[in-house]
Amino acid sequence: MTKRYVVLISGRGSNMEAILAVDLPGRCAAVISNRPHAAGLAFAAGRGVPTTVVDHKQHADRAAFDAALAAEIDRYEPDLVILAGFMRVLGDDFVRRYEGRMLNIHPSLLPSFPGLKTHEAALAAGVRVHGATVHFVTPSLDAGPIVVQAAVPVLAGDTPETLAARVLEQEHVIYPQAVCWFLEGRLRLTDGRVRLDGEKAAAGVLRVPTE
Ligand code: GAR
């Protein structure tokens, strides 16, 4: 049976676009946003993907929002839930409901620089290497088991914007890759650890662009 995935976005949706652009062994069942005006919704709709909004502002508290979001996701019975620039913190019950089948992308080499403003933080820390991480989502924020990372150099004269652009380019490579591994049945979470089958896949968990 064809596997299904659902993508959650809050804004631009360029990672969602990158995922929709590749030929995956699965179907995007829906794109869901917590913001009614998220730019990514129009792109998804233009690709014929069903889109819905679960507006966090319409819910009294996080528990009510999480419950509404879970109900919407479950309508599509997805094998995988993909957080792609989804900027709401999700409660423990929600996260546990999708344990082992929810991925996130974060714009830093975790565990460095969790949270927001990662590019500013990397520049302030003076690191020479920065990057992006795809990880399984667990209740601790930005701390779930790591699937794949991409490293990018920090260059003299970088601003948060130039660094963000260099990182984003790599996000668009590693996220579709991780999603593909999951849908192929090669990637899973077992006893809290990432299992990845296949020599080629295992060799690809750290991407260091040479250009
Ligand atoms: C991406 O850089 C993603 O890594 C980041 O937000 C951006 C969304 O861009 N996610 C987080 O910071 C999650 N904490 P996009 O909407 O164009 O994919």
PDB file of C-alpha atoms and ligand atoms in Angstrom:
ATOM      1  CA  MET A   1       0.000   0.000   0.000  1.00  0.00           C
ATOM      2  CA  THR A   2       1.257   3.495  -0.814  1.00  0.00           C
ATOM      3  CA  LYS A   3       2.568   5.259   2.245  1.00  0.00           C
ATOM      4  CA  ARG A   4       1.105   8.620   3.127  1.00  0.00           C
ATOM      5  CA  TYR A   5       2.692  11.633   4.732  1.00  0.00           C
ATOM      6  CA  VAL A   6       1.373  14.912   6.072  1.00  0.00           C
ATOM      7  CA  VAL A   7       3.459  18.112   6.167  1.00  0.00           C
ATOM      8  CA  LEU A   8       2.978  20.772   8.847  1.00  0.00           C
ATOM      9  CA  ILE A   9       4.095  24.299   8.001  1.00  0.00           C
ATOM     10  CA  SER A  10       3.830  27.791   9.481  1.00  0.00           C
ATOM     11  CA  GLY A  11       5.178  30.014   6.725  1.00  0.00           C
ATOM     12  CA  ARG A  12       7.169  30.026   3.525  1.00  0.00           C
ATOM     13  CA  GLY A  13       7.251  26.268   3.120  1.00  0.00           C
ATOM     14  CA  SER A  14      10.451  25.929   1.095  1.00  0.00           C
ATOM     15  CA  ASN A  15      11.316  22.621   2.793  1.00  0.00           C
ATOM     16  CA  MET A  16       7.831  21.365   1.984  1.00  0.00           C
ATOM     17  CA  GLU A  17       8.427  22.412  -1.649  1.00  0.00           C
ATOM     18  CA  ALA A  18      11.721  20.536  -1.697  1.00  0.00           C
ATOM     19  CA  ILE A  19       9.975  17.409  -0.407  1.00  0.00           C
ATOM     20  CA  LEU A  20       7.105  17.705  -2.902  1.00  0.00           C
ATOM     21  CA  ALA A  21       9.618  18.212  -5.716  1.00  0.00           C
ATOM     22  CA  VAL A  22      11.223  14.787  -5.422  1.00  0.00           C
ATOM     23  CA  ASP A  23       9.811  11.484  -6.528  1.00  0.00           C
ATOM     24  CA  LEU A  24       9.154   9.756  -3.208  1.00  0.00           C
ATOM     25  CA  PRO A  25       7.837   6.273  -2.482  1.00  0.00           C
ATOM     26  CA  GLY A  26       4.758   7.817  -0.873  1.00  0.00           C
ATOM     27  CA  ARG A  27       2.029  10.390  -1.314  1.00  0.00           C
ATOM     28  CA  CYS A  28       1.549  13.750   0.363  1.00  0.00           C
ATOM     29  CA  ALA A  29      -1.941  13.372   1.863  1.00  0.00           C
ATOM     30  CA  ALA A  30      -2.174  16.949   3.159  1.00  0.00           C
ATOM     31  CA  VAL A  31      -0.346  20.114   4.084  1.00  0.00           C
ATOM     32  CA  ILE A  32      -1.571  21.640   7.346  1.00  0.00           C
ATOM     33  CA  SER A  33      -0.687  25.103   8.612  1.00  0.00           C
ATOM     34  CA  ASN A  34      -1.301  26.774  11.952  1.00  0.00           C
ATOM     35  CA  ARG A  35      -1.295  30.121  10.135  1.00  0.00           C
ATOM     36  CA  PRO A  36      -4.105  30.867   7.661  1.00  0.00           C
ATOM     37  CA  HIS A  37      -1.845  33.002   5.465  1.00  0.00           C
ATOM     38  CA  ALA A  38       1.196  30.750   5.310  1.00  0.00           C
ATOM     39  CA  ALA A  39       2.677  31.214   1.842  1.00  0.00           C
ATOM     40  CA  GLY A  40       3.349  27.500   1.470  1.00  0.00           C
ATOM     41  CA  LEU A  41      -0.392  26.706   1.434  1.00  0.00           C
ATOM     42  CA  ALA A  42      -0.873  28.243  -2.016  1.00  0.00           C
ATOM     43  CA  PHE A  43       2.069  26.302  -3.420  1.00  0.00           C
ATOM     44  CA  ALA A  44       0.723  23.011  -2.062  1.00  0.00           C
ATOM     45  CA  ALA A  45      -2.776  23.722  -3.333  1.00  0.00           C
ATOM     46  CA  GLY A  46      -1.297  24.530  -6.743  1.00  0.00           C
ATOM     47  CA  ARG A  47       0.242  21.066  -6.740  1.00  0.00           C
ATOM     48  CA  GLY A  48      -3.156  19.519  -6.047  1.00  0.00           C
ATOM     49  CA  VAL A  49      -2.343  18.659  -2.440  1.00  0.00           C
ATOM     50  CA  PRO A  50      -5.226  19.083   0.049  1.00  0.00           C
ATOM     51  CA  THR A  51      -4.488  21.947   2.457  1.00  0.00           C
ATOM     52  CA  THR A  52      -6.056  22.827   5.781  1.00  0.00           C
ATOM     53  CA  VAL A  53      -5.522  25.331   8.557  1.00  0.00           C
ATOM     54  CA  VAL A  54      -5.675  24.631  12.274  1.00  0.00           C
ATOM     55  CA  ASP A  55      -5.237  28.130  13.620  1.00  0.00           C
ATOM     56  CA  HIS A  56      -3.601  28.155  17.041  1.00  0.00           C
ATOM     57  CA  LYS A  57      -5.241  31.526  17.730  1.00  0.00           C
ATOM     58  CA  GLN A  58      -8.660  29.883  17.588  1.00  0.00           C
ATOM     59  CA  HIS A  59      -7.851  27.598  20.503  1.00  0.00           C
ATOM     60  CA  ALA A  60      -7.873  28.482  24.179  1.00  0.00           C
ATOM     61  CA  ASP A  61      -4.627  26.758  25.086  1.00  0.00           C
ATOM     62  CA  ARG A  62      -1.931  24.458  23.803  1.00  0.00           C
ATOM     63  CA  ALA A  63      -3.799  21.281  24.792  1.00  0.00           C
ATOM     64  CA  ALA A  64      -6.870  22.337  22.808  1.00  0.00           C
ATOM     65  CA  PHE A  65      -4.754  23.288  19.788  1.00  0.00           C
ATOM     66  CA  ASP A  66      -2.778  20.040  19.951  1.00  0.00           C
ATOM     67  CA  ALA A  67      -6.010  18.019  20.129  1.00  0.00           C
ATOM     68  CA  ALA A  68      -7.480  19.820  17.117  1.00  0.00           C
ATOM     69  CA  LEU A  69      -4.255  19.407  15.163  1.00  0.00           C
ATOM     70  CA  ALA A  70      -4.033  15.693  15.976  1.00  0.00           C
ATOM     71  CA  ALA A  71      -7.666  15.200  14.917  1.00  0.00           C
ATOM     72  CA  GLU A  72      -6.928  16.878  11.586  1.00  0.00           C
ATOM     73  CA  ILE A  73      -3.732  14.882  11.010  1.00  0.00           C
ATOM     74  CA  ASP A  74      -5.440  11.599  11.891  1.00  0.00           C
ATOM     75  CA  ARG A  75      -8.111  12.146   9.239  1.00  0.00           C
ATOM     76  CA  TYR A  76      -5.374  11.373   6.695  1.00  0.00           C
ATOM     77  CA  GLU A  77      -4.001   8.340   8.550  1.00  0.00           C
ATOM     78  CA  PRO A  78      -0.406   9.246   7.701  1.00  0.00           C
ATOM     79  CA  ASP A  79       2.554   6.929   8.114  1.00  0.00           C
ATOM     80  CA  LEU A  80       4.768   9.973   8.649  1.00  0.00           C
ATOM     81  CA  VAL A  81       4.249  13.491  10.006  1.00  0.00           C
ATOM     82  CA  ILE A  82       6.783  16.024   8.696  1.00  0.00           C
ATOM     83  CA  LEU A  83       7.395  19.284  10.562  1.00  0.00           C
ATOM     84  CA  ALA A  84       8.740  21.706   7.964  1.00  0.00           C
ATOM     85  CA  GLY A  85       9.195  25.123   9.489  1.00  0.00           C
ATOM     86  CA  PHE A  86       6.320  24.438  11.888  1.00  0.00           C
ATOM     87  CA  MET A  87       6.857  27.073  14.544  1.00  0.00           C
ATOM     88  CA  ARG A  88       4.649  25.885  17.419  1.00  0.00           C
ATOM     89  CA  VAL A  89       5.919  23.972  20.394  1.00  0.00           C
ATOM     90  CA  LEU A  90       3.937  20.740  20.645  1.00  0.00           C
ATOM     91  CA  GLY A  91       2.890  19.174  23.946  1.00  0.00           C
ATOM     92  CA  ASP A  92       4.176  15.853  25.242  1.00  0.00           C
ATOM     93  CA  ASP A  93       0.938  13.955  24.567  1.00  0.00           C
ATOM     94  CA  PHE A  94       0.909  15.119  20.966  1.00  0.00           C
ATOM     95  CA  VAL A  95       4.557  14.193  20.466  1.00  0.00           C
ATOM     96  CA  ARG A  96       4.098  10.746  22.009  1.00  0.00           C
ATOM     97  CA  ARG A  97       1.102  10.069  19.756  1.00  0.00           C
ATOM     98  CA  TYR A  98       3.414  10.303  16.728  1.00  0.00           C
ATOM     99  CA  GLU A  99       6.545   8.875  18.315  1.00  0.00           C
ATOM    100  CA  GLY A 100       8.776   7.227  15.758  1.00  0.00           C
ATOM    101  CA  ARG A 101       6.806   8.675  12.866  1.00  0.00           C
ATOM    102  CA  MET A 102       7.368  12.418  13.179  1.00  0.00           C
ATOM    103  CA  LEU A 103      10.427  14.205  11.786  1.00  0.00           C
ATOM    104  CA  ASN A 104      11.624  17.794  12.160  1.00  0.00           C
ATOM    105  CA  ILE A 105      14.299  19.906  10.522  1.00  0.00           C
ATOM    106  CA  HIS A 106      16.237  22.394  12.587  1.00  0.00           C
ATOM    107  CA  PRO A 107      18.613  25.042  11.211  1.00  0.00           C
ATOM    108  CA  SER A 108      21.702  24.182  13.274  1.00  0.00           C
ATOM    109  CA  LEU A 109      23.987  21.279  14.017  1.00  0.00           C
ATOM    110  CA  LEU A 110      22.121  20.015  17.064  1.00  0.00           C
ATOM    111  CA  PRO A 111      22.671  19.823  19.976  1.00  0.00           C
ATOM    112  CA  SER A 112      24.233  23.248  19.341  1.00  0.00           C
ATOM    113  CA  PHE A 113      21.820  26.155  19.064  1.00  0.00           C
ATOM    114  CA  PRO A 114      18.352  24.728  19.766  1.00  0.00           C
ATOM    115  CA  GLY A 115      15.419  27.158  19.679  1.00  0.00           C
ATOM    116  CA  LEU A 116      15.135  30.288  17.579  1.00  0.00           C
ATOM    117  CA  LYS A 117      17.651  32.640  15.929  1.00  0.00           C
ATOM    118  CA  THR A 118      20.138  29.855  15.340  1.00  0.00           C
ATOM    119  CA  HIS A 119      22.165  31.720  12.709  1.00  0.00           C
ATOM    120  CA  GLU A 120      22.623  34.741  14.965  1.00  0.00           C
ATOM    121  CA  ALA A 121      23.677  32.404  17.772  1.00  0.00           C
ATOM    122  CA  ALA A 122      26.181  30.576  15.565  1.00  0.00           C
ATOM    123  CA  LEU A 123      27.759  33.858  14.452  1.00  0.00           C
ATOM    124  CA  ALA A 124      27.872  35.151  18.031  1.00  0.00           C
ATOM    125  CA  ALA A 125      29.559  31.934  19.177  1.00  0.00           C
ATOM    126  CA  GLY A 126      32.168  32.227  16.428  1.00  0.00           C
ATOM    127  CA  VAL A 127      31.762  28.646  15.222  1.00  0.00           C
ATOM    128  CA  ARG A 128      33.471  27.789  11.924  1.00  0.00           C
ATOM    129  CA  VAL A 129      30.977  25.079  11.027  1.00  0.00           C
ATOM    130  CA  HIS A 130      27.205  25.439  11.134  1.00  0.00           C
ATOM    131  CA  GLY A 131      24.446  23.461   9.452  1.00  0.00           C
ATOM    132  CA  ALA A 132      21.127  21.706   9.701  1.00  0.00           C
ATOM    133  CA  THR A 133      19.743  18.610  11.387  1.00  0.00           C
ATOM    134  CA  VAL A 134      16.867  16.256  10.657  1.00  0.00           C
ATOM    135  CA  HIS A 135      15.731  14.437  13.779  1.00  0.00           C
ATOM    136  CA  PHE A 136      12.872  12.377  15.167  1.00  0.00           C
ATOM    137  CA  VAL A 137      10.660  14.489  17.394  1.00  0.00           C
ATOM    138  CA  THR A 138      10.616  13.649  21.091  1.00  0.00           C
ATOM    139  CA  PRO A 139       9.144  15.622  24.007  1.00  0.00           C
ATOM    140  CA  SER A 140      12.353  17.605  24.646  1.00  0.00           C
ATOM    141  CA  LEU A 141      12.494  20.498  22.210  1.00  0.00           C
ATOM    142  CA  ASP A 142      15.051  20.095  19.393  1.00  0.00           C
ATOM    143  CA  ALA A 143      16.642  17.153  21.178  1.00  0.00           C
ATOM    144  CA  GLY A 144      15.292  14.049  19.428  1.00  0.00           C
ATOM    145  CA  PRO A 145      17.464  11.317  17.907  1.00  0.00           C
ATOM    146  CA  ILE A 146      19.441  12.655  14.955  1.00  0.00           C
ATOM    147  CA  VAL A 147      18.885  11.151  11.497  1.00  0.00           C
ATOM    148  CA  VAL A 148      21.078  13.232   9.198  1.00  0.00           C
ATOM    149  CA  GLN A 149      23.076  16.456   9.370  1.00  0.00           C
ATOM    150  CA  ALA A 150      24.583  18.798   6.797  1.00  0.00           C
ATOM    151  CA  ALA A 151      27.578  20.934   7.654  1.00  0.00           C
ATOM    152  CA  VAL A 152      28.287  24.299   6.068  1.00  0.00           C
ATOM    153  CA  PRO A 153      31.247  26.590   6.620  1.00  0.00           C
ATOM    154  CA  VAL A 154      30.806  29.935   8.330  1.00  0.00           C
ATOM    155  CA  LEU A 155      32.569  32.447   6.101  1.00  0.00           C
ATOM    156  CA  ALA A 156      34.198  35.759   6.923  1.00  0.00           C
ATOM    157  CA  GLY A 157      31.628  38.484   6.456  1.00  0.00           C
ATOM    158  CA  ASP A 158      28.629  36.185   6.894  1.00  0.00           C
ATOM    159  CA  THR A 159      25.449  37.779   8.168  1.00  0.00           C
ATOM    160  CA  PRO A 160      22.554  35.793   9.638  1.00  0.00           C
ATOM    161  CA  GLU A 161      20.917  36.087   6.211  1.00  0.00           C
ATOM    162  CA  THR A 162      23.837  34.804   4.121  1.00  0.00           C
ATOM    163  CA  LEU A 163      24.434  31.985   6.570  1.00  0.00           C
ATOM    164  CA  ALA A 164      20.737  31.091   6.642  1.00  0.00           C
ATOM    165  CA  ALA A 165      20.678  30.888   2.834  1.00  0.00           C
ATOM    166  CA  ARG A 166      23.696  28.548   2.794  1.00  0.00           C
ATOM    167  CA  VAL A 167      22.096  26.340   5.440  1.00  0.00           C
ATOM    168  CA  LEU A 168      18.680  26.344   3.740  1.00  0.00           C
ATOM    169  CA  GLU A 169      20.189  25.045   0.519  1.00  0.00           C
ATOM    170  CA  GLN A 170      21.406  22.017   2.466  1.00  0.00           C
ATOM    171  CA  GLU A 171      18.107  21.616   4.309  1.00  0.00           C
ATOM    172  CA  HIS A 172      16.516  21.126   0.909  1.00  0.00           C
ATOM    173  CA  VAL A 173      18.874  18.224   0.250  1.00  0.00           C
ATOM    174  CA  ILE A 174      18.831  16.368   3.554  1.00  0.00           C
ATOM    175  CA  TYR A 175      15.127  16.635   4.402  1.00  0.00           C
ATOM    176  CA  PRO A 176      13.798  14.968   1.233  1.00  0.00           C
ATOM    177  CA  GLN A 177      16.549  12.360   1.700  1.00  0.00           C
ATOM    178  CA  ALA A 178      15.470  11.527   5.259  1.00  0.00           C
ATOM    179  CA  VAL A 179      11.803  11.423   4.246  1.00  0.00           C
ATOM    180  CA  CYS A 180      12.694   9.073   1.402  1.00  0.00           C
ATOM    181  CA  TRP A 181      14.570   6.721   3.755  1.00  0.00           C
ATOM    182  CA  PHE A 182      11.570   6.640   6.095  1.00  0.00           C
ATOM    183  CA  LEU A 183       9.059   5.943   3.333  1.00  0.00           C
ATOM    184  CA  GLU A 184      11.328   3.232   1.933  1.00  0.00           C
ATOM    185  CA  GLY A 185      11.139   1.557   5.336  1.00  0.00           C
ATOM    186  CA  ARG A 186      14.876   1.901   5.943  1.00  0.00           C
ATOM    187  CA  LEU A 187      14.710   4.515   8.676  1.00  0.00           C
ATOM    188  CA  ARG A 188      13.086   3.896  12.030  1.00  0.00           C
ATOM    189  CA  LEU A 189      13.334   4.624  15.693  1.00  0.00           C
ATOM    190  CA  THR A 190      13.988   1.542  17.837  1.00  0.00           C
ATOM    191  CA  ASP A 191      14.296   1.849  21.623  1.00  0.00           C
ATOM    192  CA  GLY A 192      14.978   5.556  21.220  1.00  0.00           C
ATOM    193  CA  ARG A 193      17.789   5.047  18.698  1.00  0.00           C
ATOM    194  CA  VAL A 194      17.874   5.749  14.989  1.00  0.00           C
ATOM    195  CA  ARG A 195      18.159   2.656  12.777  1.00  0.00           C
ATOM    196  CA  LEU A 196      19.078   3.177   9.155  1.00  0.00           C
ATOM    197  CA  ASP A 197      19.437   0.239   6.794  1.00  0.00           C
ATOM    198  CA  GLY A 198      21.593   0.212   3.702  1.00  0.00           C
ATOM    199  CA  GLU A 199      25.232   1.034   3.225  1.00  0.00           C
ATOM    200  CA  LYS A 200      24.566   3.981   0.965  1.00  0.00           C
ATOM    201  CA  ALA A 201      22.081   5.462   3.391  1.00  0.00           C
ATOM    202  CA  ALA A 202      24.415   5.003   6.347  1.00  0.00           C
ATOM    203  CA  ALA A 203      27.175   6.779   4.442  1.00  0.00           C
ATOM    204  CA  GLY A 204      24.891   9.731   3.758  1.00  0.00           C
ATOM    205  CA  VAL A 205      24.043  10.752   7.315  1.00  0.00           C
ATOM    206  CA  LEU A 206      26.607  13.528   7.326  1.00  0.00           C
ATOM    207  CA  ARG A 207      26.549  15.754   4.286  1.00  0.00           C
ATOM    208  CA  VAL A 208      29.551  18.002   3.776  1.00  0.00           C
ATOM    209  CA  PRO A 209      29.112  19.898   0.539  1.00  0.00           C
ATOM    210  CA  THR A 210      32.440  20.207  -1.248  1.00  0.00           C
ATOM    211  CA  GLU A 211      31.559  23.222  -3.336  1.00  0.00           C
TER     212      GLU A 211
HETATM  213  C1  GAR B   1      13.822  26.432   8.041  1.00  0.00           C
HETATM  214  O1  GAR B   1      15.094  27.013   8.059  1.00  0.00           O
HETATM  215  C2  GAR B   1      13.672  25.417   9.158  1.00  0.00           C
HETATM  216  O2  GAR B   1      14.853  24.714   9.417  1.00  0.00           O
HETATM  217  C3  GAR B   1      13.329  26.315  10.315  1.00  0.00           C
HETATM  218  O3  GAR B   1      12.458  27.270   9.795  1.00  0.00           O
HETATM  219  C4  GAR B   1      12.739  27.465   8.406  1.00  0.00           C
HETATM  220  C5  GAR B   1      11.464  27.235   7.653  1.00  0.00           C
HETATM  221  O4  GAR B   1      11.641  27.529   6.305  1.00  0.00           O
HETATM  222  N1  GAR B   1      12.728  25.565  11.372  1.00  0.00           N
HETATM  223  C6  GAR B   1      12.854  25.883  12.654  1.00  0.00           C
HETATM  224  O5  GAR B   1      13.483  26.847  13.049  1.00  0.00           O
HETATM  225  C7  GAR B   1      12.158  24.937  13.600  1.00  0.00           C
HETATM  226  N2  GAR B   1      12.471  25.253  14.942  1.00  0.00           N
HETATM  227  P1  GAR B   1      10.618  26.985   5.221  1.00  0.00           P
HETATM  228  O6  GAR B   1       9.208  27.365   5.706  1.00  0.00           O
HETATM  229  O7  GAR B   1      10.966  27.734   3.984  1.00  0.00           O
HETATM  230  O8  GAR B   1      10.784  25.499   5.095  1.00  0.00           O
END
